[in-house]
PDB file of C-alpha atoms in Angstrom:
ATOM      1  CA  MET A   1       6.983  13.339 -25.449  1.00  0.00           C
ATOM      2  CA  ASP A   2       3.235  13.629 -25.374  1.00  0.00           C
ATOM      3  CA  CYS A   3       1.311  13.260 -22.146  1.00  0.00           C
ATOM      4  CA  VAL A   4      -1.529  10.920 -21.403  1.00  0.00           C
ATOM      5  CA  GLU A   5      -4.503  12.197 -19.449  1.00  0.00           C
ATOM      6  CA  VAL A   6      -5.333  10.478 -16.153  1.00  0.00           C
ATOM      7  CA  GLY A   7      -8.531  12.047 -14.853  1.00  0.00           C
ATOM      8  CA  LYS A   8      -7.649  15.751 -15.142  1.00  0.00           C
ATOM      9  CA  VAL A   9      -3.925  15.281 -14.515  1.00  0.00           C
ATOM     10  CA  THR A  10      -1.240  13.801 -16.721  1.00  0.00           C
ATOM     11  CA  ALA A  11       1.353  11.060 -16.560  1.00  0.00           C
ATOM     12  CA  LEU A  12       4.131  10.375 -19.052  1.00  0.00           C
ATOM     13  CA  PRO A  13       3.578   7.218 -21.089  1.00  0.00           C
ATOM     14  CA  ASP A  14       5.837   4.172 -20.828  1.00  0.00           C
ATOM     15  CA  ASN A  15       6.701   1.536 -23.391  1.00  0.00           C
ATOM     16  CA  CYS A  16       4.382  -1.455 -23.597  1.00  0.00           C
ATOM     17  CA  GLY A  17       5.140  -4.154 -21.059  1.00  0.00           C
ATOM     18  CA  ASP A  18       3.482  -7.291 -19.800  1.00  0.00           C
ATOM     19  CA  ASP A  19       1.057  -5.281 -17.691  1.00  0.00           C
ATOM     20  CA  GLN A  20       2.738  -6.369 -14.486  1.00  0.00           C
ATOM     21  CA  LEU A  21       4.712  -4.556 -11.840  1.00  0.00           C
ATOM     22  CA  LEU A  22       7.888  -5.781 -10.171  1.00  0.00           C
ATOM     23  CA  ILE A  23       8.163  -5.254  -6.409  1.00  0.00           C
ATOM     24  CA  ILE A  24      11.865  -5.418  -5.542  1.00  0.00           C
ATOM     25  CA  ARG A  25      13.274  -6.401  -2.161  1.00  0.00           C
ATOM     26  CA  GLY A  26      14.252  -3.160  -0.459  1.00  0.00           C
ATOM     27  CA  HIS A  27      12.761   0.332  -0.495  1.00  0.00           C
ATOM     28  CA  ASN A  28       9.874   0.962  -2.884  1.00  0.00           C
ATOM     29  CA  ARG A  29       7.922   4.151  -3.606  1.00  0.00           C
ATOM     30  CA  TRP A  30       4.568   4.230  -5.361  1.00  0.00           C
ATOM     31  CA  ILE A  31       2.427   7.144  -6.505  1.00  0.00           C
ATOM     32  CA  VAL A  32      -1.221   6.101  -6.393  1.00  0.00           C
ATOM     33  CA  SER A  33      -4.060   8.215  -7.768  1.00  0.00           C
ATOM     34  CA  ARG A  34      -7.343   8.079  -5.846  1.00  0.00           C
ATOM     35  CA  THR A  35     -10.788   9.310  -6.819  1.00  0.00           C
ATOM     36  CA  ASP A  36     -12.302  12.435  -5.292  1.00  0.00           C
ATOM     37  CA  ARG A  37     -15.889  11.471  -6.099  1.00  0.00           C
ATOM     38  CA  ASP A  38     -16.679  10.675  -2.452  1.00  0.00           C
ATOM     39  CA  ALA A  39     -15.310  14.047  -1.268  1.00  0.00           C
ATOM     40  CA  VAL A  40     -13.055  12.604   1.442  1.00  0.00           C
ATOM     41  CA  ASP A  41     -10.515  14.598   3.441  1.00  0.00           C
ATOM     42  CA  ARG A  42      -6.809  13.820   3.439  1.00  0.00           C
ATOM     43  CA  ALA A  43      -6.941  11.434   6.410  1.00  0.00           C
ATOM     44  CA  ASP A  44      -9.650   9.342   4.723  1.00  0.00           C
ATOM     45  CA  ALA A  45      -7.800   9.427   1.409  1.00  0.00           C
ATOM     46  CA  GLN A  46      -4.773   7.937   3.178  1.00  0.00           C
ATOM     47  CA  ARG A  47      -6.796   5.418   5.183  1.00  0.00           C
ATOM     48  CA  THR A  48      -8.763   4.090   2.204  1.00  0.00           C
ATOM     49  CA  THR A  49      -5.610   3.897   0.090  1.00  0.00           C
ATOM     50  CA  GLY A  50      -4.245   1.704   2.868  1.00  0.00           C
ATOM     51  CA  ALA A  51      -7.203  -0.628   2.405  1.00  0.00           C
ATOM     52  CA  PHE A  52      -6.520  -0.688  -1.346  1.00  0.00           C
ATOM     53  CA  LEU A  53      -2.861  -1.505  -0.679  1.00  0.00           C
ATOM     54  CA  ALA A  54      -3.917  -4.397   1.568  1.00  0.00           C
ATOM     55  CA  ARG A  55      -5.652  -5.975  -1.436  1.00  0.00           C
ATOM     56  CA  VAL A  56      -2.467  -5.617  -3.486  1.00  0.00           C
ATOM     57  CA  LEU A  57       0.440  -6.189  -1.099  1.00  0.00           C
ATOM     58  CA  GLY A  58      -1.256  -8.781   1.107  1.00  0.00           C
ATOM     59  CA  PRO A  59      -1.690 -11.455  -1.584  1.00  0.00           C
ATOM     60  CA  ALA A  60       1.778 -10.626  -2.956  1.00  0.00           C
ATOM     61  CA  SER A  61       3.385 -11.422   0.410  1.00  0.00           C
ATOM     62  CA  PRO A  62       4.759 -14.879   1.273  1.00  0.00           C
ATOM     63  CA  PRO A  63       2.448 -17.368   3.009  1.00  0.00           C
ATOM     64  CA  GLY A  64       2.397 -16.845   6.758  1.00  0.00           C
ATOM     65  CA  THR A  65       2.606 -13.063   6.443  1.00  0.00           C
ATOM     66  CA  ARG A  66      -0.367 -12.391   4.159  1.00  0.00           C
ATOM     67  CA  SER A  67      -2.848 -11.964   7.008  1.00  0.00           C
ATOM     68  CA  ILE A  68      -0.807  -9.223   8.677  1.00  0.00           C
ATOM     69  CA  PHE A  69      -2.545  -5.867   8.350  1.00  0.00           C
ATOM     70  CA  GLU A  70      -2.127  -3.278  11.069  1.00  0.00           C
ATOM     71  CA  VAL A  71      -2.639   0.485  11.202  1.00  0.00           C
ATOM     72  CA  LEU A  72       0.280   1.636  13.327  1.00  0.00           C
ATOM     73  CA  SER A  73      -0.431   5.363  13.477  1.00  0.00           C
ATOM     74  CA  VAL A  74      -2.622   8.037  11.899  1.00  0.00           C
ATOM     75  CA  THR A  75      -1.858  11.775  11.839  1.00  0.00           C
ATOM     76  CA  ASP A  76      -2.997  14.711   9.744  1.00  0.00           C
ATOM     77  CA  GLU A  77       0.172  14.366   7.671  1.00  0.00           C
ATOM     78  CA  SER A  78       0.513  10.611   7.147  1.00  0.00           C
ATOM     79  CA  THR A  79      -0.691   7.118   7.940  1.00  0.00           C
ATOM     80  CA  ARG A  80       1.693   4.328   8.957  1.00  0.00           C
ATOM     81  CA  LEU A  81       0.815   0.717   8.144  1.00  0.00           C
ATOM     82  CA  VAL A  82       2.065  -2.838   8.055  1.00  0.00           C
ATOM     83  CA  ILE A  83       0.782  -5.105   5.269  1.00  0.00           C
ATOM     84  CA  GLY A  84       2.326  -8.543   4.938  1.00  0.00           C
ATOM     85  CA  ALA A  85       5.940  -8.222   3.754  1.00  0.00           C
ATOM     86  CA  ALA A  86       5.617  -4.434   3.327  1.00  0.00           C
ATOM     87  CA  ARG A  87       6.947  -3.202   6.682  1.00  0.00           C
ATOM     88  CA  PRO A  88       6.548  -0.371   7.461  1.00  0.00           C
ATOM     89  CA  ILE A  89       4.449   1.622   4.978  1.00  0.00           C
ATOM     90  CA  ASP A  90       4.185   5.417   5.147  1.00  0.00           C
ATOM     91  CA  VAL A  91       1.265   6.938   3.244  1.00  0.00           C
ATOM     92  CA  SER A  92       0.748  10.667   2.593  1.00  0.00           C
ATOM     93  CA  ALA A  93      -1.767  12.332   0.270  1.00  0.00           C
ATOM     94  CA  VAL A  94      -2.089  15.617  -1.589  1.00  0.00           C
ATOM     95  CA  GLN A  95      -4.591  16.976  -4.103  1.00  0.00           C
ATOM     96  CA  PRO A  96      -2.741  18.631  -7.019  1.00  0.00           C
ATOM     97  CA  GLN A  97      -4.240  21.897  -8.198  1.00  0.00           C
ATOM     98  CA  ASP A  98      -3.138  21.531 -11.824  1.00  0.00           C
ATOM     99  CA  ALA A  99      -1.347  19.211 -14.246  1.00  0.00           C
ATOM    100  CA  ALA A 100       2.031  20.851 -13.639  1.00  0.00           C
ATOM    101  CA  GLN A 101       1.887  20.115  -9.929  1.00  0.00           C
ATOM    102  CA  ALA A 102       0.695  16.582 -10.643  1.00  0.00           C
ATOM    103  CA  ASN A 103       3.614  15.895 -12.979  1.00  0.00           C
ATOM    104  CA  GLU A 104       6.006  17.317 -10.396  1.00  0.00           C
ATOM    105  CA  LEU A 105       4.699  14.838  -7.842  1.00  0.00           C
ATOM    106  CA  LEU A 106       5.541  12.012 -10.253  1.00  0.00           C
ATOM    107  CA  LEU A 107       9.229  12.935 -10.358  1.00  0.00           C
ATOM    108  CA  PRO A 108      11.529  10.453  -8.582  1.00  0.00           C
ATOM    109  CA  GLY A 109      13.471  11.360  -5.465  1.00  0.00           C
ATOM    110  CA  THR A 110      17.239  11.737  -5.639  1.00  0.00           C
ATOM    111  CA  GLU A 111      17.757   8.130  -4.473  1.00  0.00           C
ATOM    112  CA  ASP A 112      14.892   6.578  -6.433  1.00  0.00           C
ATOM    113  CA  ARG A 113      15.098   4.691  -9.735  1.00  0.00           C
ATOM    114  CA  LEU A 114      12.034   4.549 -11.968  1.00  0.00           C
ATOM    115  CA  ILE A 115      10.576   1.056 -12.336  1.00  0.00           C
ATOM    116  CA  ALA A 116       7.452   1.752 -14.399  1.00  0.00           C
ATOM    117  CA  LEU A 117       4.928   4.430 -15.327  1.00  0.00           C
ATOM    118  CA  GLU A 118       1.216   3.962 -15.982  1.00  0.00           C
ATOM    119  CA  PRO A 119      -0.353   3.485 -18.437  1.00  0.00           C
ATOM    120  CA  ASN A 120       0.939   0.157 -19.677  1.00  0.00           C
ATOM    121  CA  CYS A 121      -0.044  -0.555 -23.266  1.00  0.00           C
ATOM    122  CA  PRO A 122      -2.245  -1.410 -25.000  1.00  0.00           C
ATOM    123  CA  VAL A 123      -5.094  -0.257 -22.743  1.00  0.00           C
ATOM    124  CA  ARG A 124      -5.541   3.334 -21.665  1.00  0.00           C
ATOM    125  CA  ARG A 125      -6.862   3.413 -18.105  1.00  0.00           C
ATOM    126  CA  THR A 126      -9.000   6.179 -16.668  1.00  0.00           C
ATOM    127  CA  LEU A 127      -9.656   7.347 -13.138  1.00  0.00           C
ATOM    128  CA  ARG A 128     -13.156   8.448 -12.149  1.00  0.00           C
ATOM    129  CA  ALA A 129     -12.203  11.867 -10.760  1.00  0.00           C
ATOM    130  CA  GLN A 130     -12.155  15.593 -11.382  1.00  0.00           C
ATOM    131  CA  SER A 131      -9.379  16.525  -8.959  1.00  0.00           C
ATOM    132  CA  PRO A 132      -7.838  13.213  -7.867  1.00  0.00           C
ATOM    133  CA  TRP A 133      -5.703  12.639  -4.814  1.00  0.00           C
ATOM    134  CA  PHE A 134      -2.065  11.732  -5.346  1.00  0.00           C
ATOM    135  CA  VAL A 135      -0.972   9.363  -2.594  1.00  0.00           C
ATOM    136  CA  ASP A 136       2.753   8.908  -1.934  1.00  0.00           C
ATOM    137  CA  VAL A 137       3.355   5.354  -0.663  1.00  0.00           C
ATOM    138  CA  GLN A 138       6.800   4.394   0.655  1.00  0.00           C
ATOM    139  CA  PHE A 139       7.606   0.962   2.046  1.00  0.00           C
ATOM    140  CA  ASP A 140      10.348  -1.575   2.613  1.00  0.00           C
ATOM    141  CA  TRP A 141       9.580  -4.886   0.898  1.00  0.00           C
ATOM    142  CA  ARG A 142      10.903  -7.733   3.063  1.00  0.00           C
ATOM    143  CA  ALA A 143      10.376 -10.617   0.657  1.00  0.00           C
ATOM    144  CA  PRO A 144      11.883 -11.845  -2.632  1.00  0.00           C
ATOM    145  CA  ASP A 145      11.253  -9.842  -5.796  1.00  0.00           C
ATOM    146  CA  THR A 146       7.623 -10.354  -6.791  1.00  0.00           C
ATOM    147  CA  ARG A 147       5.600  -9.627  -9.942  1.00  0.00           C
ATOM    148  CA  ILE A 148       1.977  -8.592  -9.537  1.00  0.00           C
ATOM    149  CA  PRO A 149      -0.816  -7.409 -11.860  1.00  0.00           C
ATOM    150  CA  TRP A 150      -0.731  -3.644 -12.336  1.00  0.00           C
ATOM    151  CA  PRO A 151      -2.384  -2.237  -9.145  1.00  0.00           C
ATOM    152  CA  ARG A 152      -5.796  -0.711  -9.772  1.00  0.00           C
ATOM    153  CA  ARG A 153      -9.336  -0.994  -8.432  1.00  0.00           C
ATOM    154  CA  ALA A 154     -12.821   0.143  -9.365  1.00  0.00           C
ATOM    155  CA  VAL A 155     -15.646   0.196  -6.827  1.00  0.00           C
ATOM    156  CA  SER A 156     -19.247   0.138  -8.070  1.00  0.00           C
ATOM    157  CA  ASP A 157     -22.062   2.162  -6.539  1.00  0.00           C
ATOM    158  CA  ALA A 158     -23.169  -1.099  -4.914  1.00  0.00           C
ATOM    159  CA  GLY A 159     -19.778  -1.414  -3.212  1.00  0.00           C
ATOM    160  CA  LEU A 160     -18.468  -4.253  -5.388  1.00  0.00           C
ATOM    161  CA  GLY A 161     -14.747  -4.093  -6.191  1.00  0.00           C
ATOM    162  CA  ASP A 162     -12.957  -4.982  -9.418  1.00  0.00           C
ATOM    163  CA  ASN A 163      -9.159  -5.243  -9.587  1.00  0.00           C
ATOM    164  CA  ALA A 164      -9.110  -5.929 -13.334  1.00  0.00           C
ATOM    165  CA  ALA A 165     -11.144  -2.991 -14.648  1.00  0.00           C
ATOM    166  CA  ASN A 166      -9.481  -0.426 -16.884  1.00  0.00           C
ATOM    167  CA  THR A 167     -12.035   2.397 -16.893  1.00  0.00           C
ATOM    168  CA  GLY A 168     -13.940   4.176 -14.165  1.00  0.00           C
ATOM    169  CA  LEU A 169     -11.199   3.398 -11.668  1.00  0.00           C
ATOM    170  CA  ASP A 170     -11.118   4.651  -8.099  1.00  0.00           C
ATOM    171  CA  PHE A 171      -7.490   3.682  -7.417  1.00  0.00           C
ATOM    172  CA  LEU A 172      -4.669   3.496  -9.959  1.00  0.00           C
ATOM    173  CA  LEU A 173      -0.912   3.181  -9.551  1.00  0.00           C
ATOM    174  CA  LEU A 174       0.698   5.909 -11.673  1.00  0.00           C
ATOM    175  CA  ALA A 175       4.409   5.366 -11.043  1.00  0.00           C
ATOM    176  CA  ALA A 176       6.696   2.978  -9.160  1.00  0.00           C
ATOM    177  CA  TYR A 177      10.274   3.617  -8.033  1.00  0.00           C
ATOM    178  CA  PHE A 178      12.995   1.574  -6.362  1.00  0.00           C
ATOM    179  CA  GLY A 179      15.226   3.217  -3.773  1.00  0.00           C
ATOM    180  CA  GLY A 180      17.812   0.557  -2.965  1.00  0.00           C
ATOM    181  CA  GLU A 181      18.153  -1.261   0.335  1.00  0.00           C
ATOM    182  CA  ALA A 182      15.539  -1.060   3.072  1.00  0.00           C
ATOM    183  CA  ARG A 183      15.697   2.291   4.835  1.00  0.00           C
ATOM    184  CA  SER A 184      14.513   1.151   8.256  1.00  0.00           C
ATOM    185  CA  GLN A 185      14.793  -1.835  10.543  1.00  0.00           C
ATOM    186  CA  ASP A 186      12.055  -4.410  10.293  1.00  0.00           C
ATOM    187  CA  THR A 187       8.999  -3.246  12.189  1.00  0.00           C
ATOM    188  CA  ASP A 188       8.284  -4.835  15.555  1.00  0.00           C
ATOM    189  CA  ILE A 189       4.568  -5.109  14.934  1.00  0.00           C
ATOM    190  CA  LEU A 190       3.593  -5.697  18.550  1.00  0.00           C
ATOM    191  CA  ALA A 191       5.690  -2.764  19.723  1.00  0.00           C
ATOM    192  CA  GLU A 192       4.062  -0.383  17.232  1.00  0.00           C
ATOM    193  CA  MET A 193       0.529  -1.739  17.011  1.00  0.00           C
ATOM    194  CA  SER A 194      -2.259   0.226  18.628  1.00  0.00           C
ATOM    195  CA  ARG A 195      -2.888  -0.123  22.358  1.00  0.00           C
ATOM    196  CA  GLU A 196      -6.416  -1.344  21.615  1.00  0.00           C
ATOM    197  CA  ALA A 197      -5.129  -4.159  19.401  1.00  0.00           C
ATOM    198  CA  ARG A 198      -2.492  -5.157  21.979  1.00  0.00           C
ATOM    199  CA  ASP A 199      -5.033  -5.225  24.800  1.00  0.00           C
ATOM    200  CA  ALA A 200      -7.447  -7.285  22.711  1.00  0.00           C
ATOM    201  CA  ALA A 201      -4.725  -9.817  21.937  1.00  0.00           C
ATOM    202  CA  LYS A 202      -3.766 -10.049  25.619  1.00  0.00           C
ATOM    203  CA  ARG A 203      -7.387 -10.586  26.665  1.00  0.00           C
ATOM    204  CA  ALA A 204      -7.772 -13.322  24.078  1.00  0.00           C
ATOM    205  CA  LEU A 205      -4.579 -14.982  25.283  1.00  0.00           C
ATOM    206  CA  ARG A 206      -5.643 -14.991  28.935  1.00  0.00           C
ATOM    207  CA  GLY A 207      -8.946 -16.643  28.090  1.00  0.00           C
ATOM    208  CA  MET A 208      -7.449 -19.559  26.147  1.00  0.00           C
ATOM    209  CA  SER A 209      -6.853 -23.021  27.549  1.00  0.00           C
ATOM    210  CA  PRO A 210      -3.230 -24.264  27.620  1.00  0.00           C
ATOM    211  CA  VAL A 211      -4.061 -26.916  25.005  1.00  0.00           C
ATOM    212  CA  LEU A 212      -5.553 -24.411  22.582  1.00  0.00           C
ATOM    213  CA  LEU A 213      -2.700 -21.999  23.206  1.00  0.00           C
ATOM    214  CA  ALA A 214      -0.111 -24.667  22.450  1.00  0.00           C
ATOM    215  CA  SER A 215      -1.921 -25.573  19.226  1.00  0.00           C
ATOM    216  CA  LEU A 216      -2.027 -21.967  18.070  1.00  0.00           C
ATOM    217  CA  ILE A 217       1.632 -21.395  18.846  1.00  0.00           C
ATOM    218  CA  GLY A 218       2.511 -24.570  16.941  1.00  0.00           C
ATOM    219  CA  ALA A 219       0.680 -23.222  13.905  1.00  0.00           C
ATOM    220  CA  ALA A 220       2.246 -19.760  14.142  1.00  0.00           C
ATOM    221  CA  ALA A 221       4.219 -20.160  10.930  1.00  0.00           C
ATOM    222  CA  GLY A 222       1.001 -20.279   8.944  1.00  0.00           C
ATOM    223  CA  ALA A 223      -1.157 -18.014  11.034  1.00  0.00           C
ATOM    224  CA  GLY A 224       0.353 -14.611  10.325  1.00  0.00           C
ATOM    225  CA  LEU A 225       0.000 -11.956  13.012  1.00  0.00           C
ATOM    226  CA  LEU A 226      -2.147 -14.067  15.357  1.00  0.00           C
ATOM    227  CA  GLY A 227       0.469 -16.786  15.725  1.00  0.00           C
ATOM    228  CA  TYR A 228       3.255 -14.251  16.025  1.00  0.00           C
ATOM    229  CA  ALA A 229       1.349 -12.288  18.646  1.00  0.00           C
ATOM    230  CA  LEU A 230       0.578 -15.372  20.734  1.00  0.00           C
ATOM    231  CA  TRP A 231       4.212 -16.453  20.658  1.00  0.00           C
ATOM    232  CA  ARG A 232       5.441 -13.015  21.684  1.00  0.00           C
ATOM    233  CA  PHE A 233       2.937 -12.602  24.506  1.00  0.00           C
ATOM    234  CA  ARG A 234       3.673 -16.138  25.761  1.00  0.00           C
ATOM    235  CA  LYS A 235       7.367 -15.264  26.043  1.00  0.00           C
TER     236      LYS A 235
END
């Protein structure tokens, strides 16, 4: 089977589909390619991929959870996130030195089943990079199976984003795998969220009037993390 060039690395082609990706309830693993044109280090490659994922997984999440976006932890090796129904997300990045190493990174794990490979026909997509980052994204999807447009994003020099572009991309999903049932318990967001975020939520709670507090708690089902946080702190 021939290979298709993605930047200066390669990915095996897939049969033509409907240009959508299925996120299945349970454990998912994505391999996302990220540009190197801004010369970021690994920590920034992981952090900015998290922001890209927020634009993909947030809108795909059920109402009431879409506003949840929290950076739980950041280390040299990985970044841990919560985005809507994707809880938790572990993100790690590496810069392949050649096509062989890049293709090796696209291989599924022993418990993973291939869902789809980029590119989807009929359009060949290109990443704006010389030595792109490969970002391994693993998360438990805690919502019904969901179809989304193929994840990708281009950012112009003026900072404007485009999730429908096919060339000059800065982020592009290369491969998606499904690993069966969720591999961790649902994340207790308030237990894992940063101390700064917890303290800010507590300060906001203390400064609210009882009437306003009751109104916010009553609207918690549609208010995402804010409503959930207020309810938890009230208890």
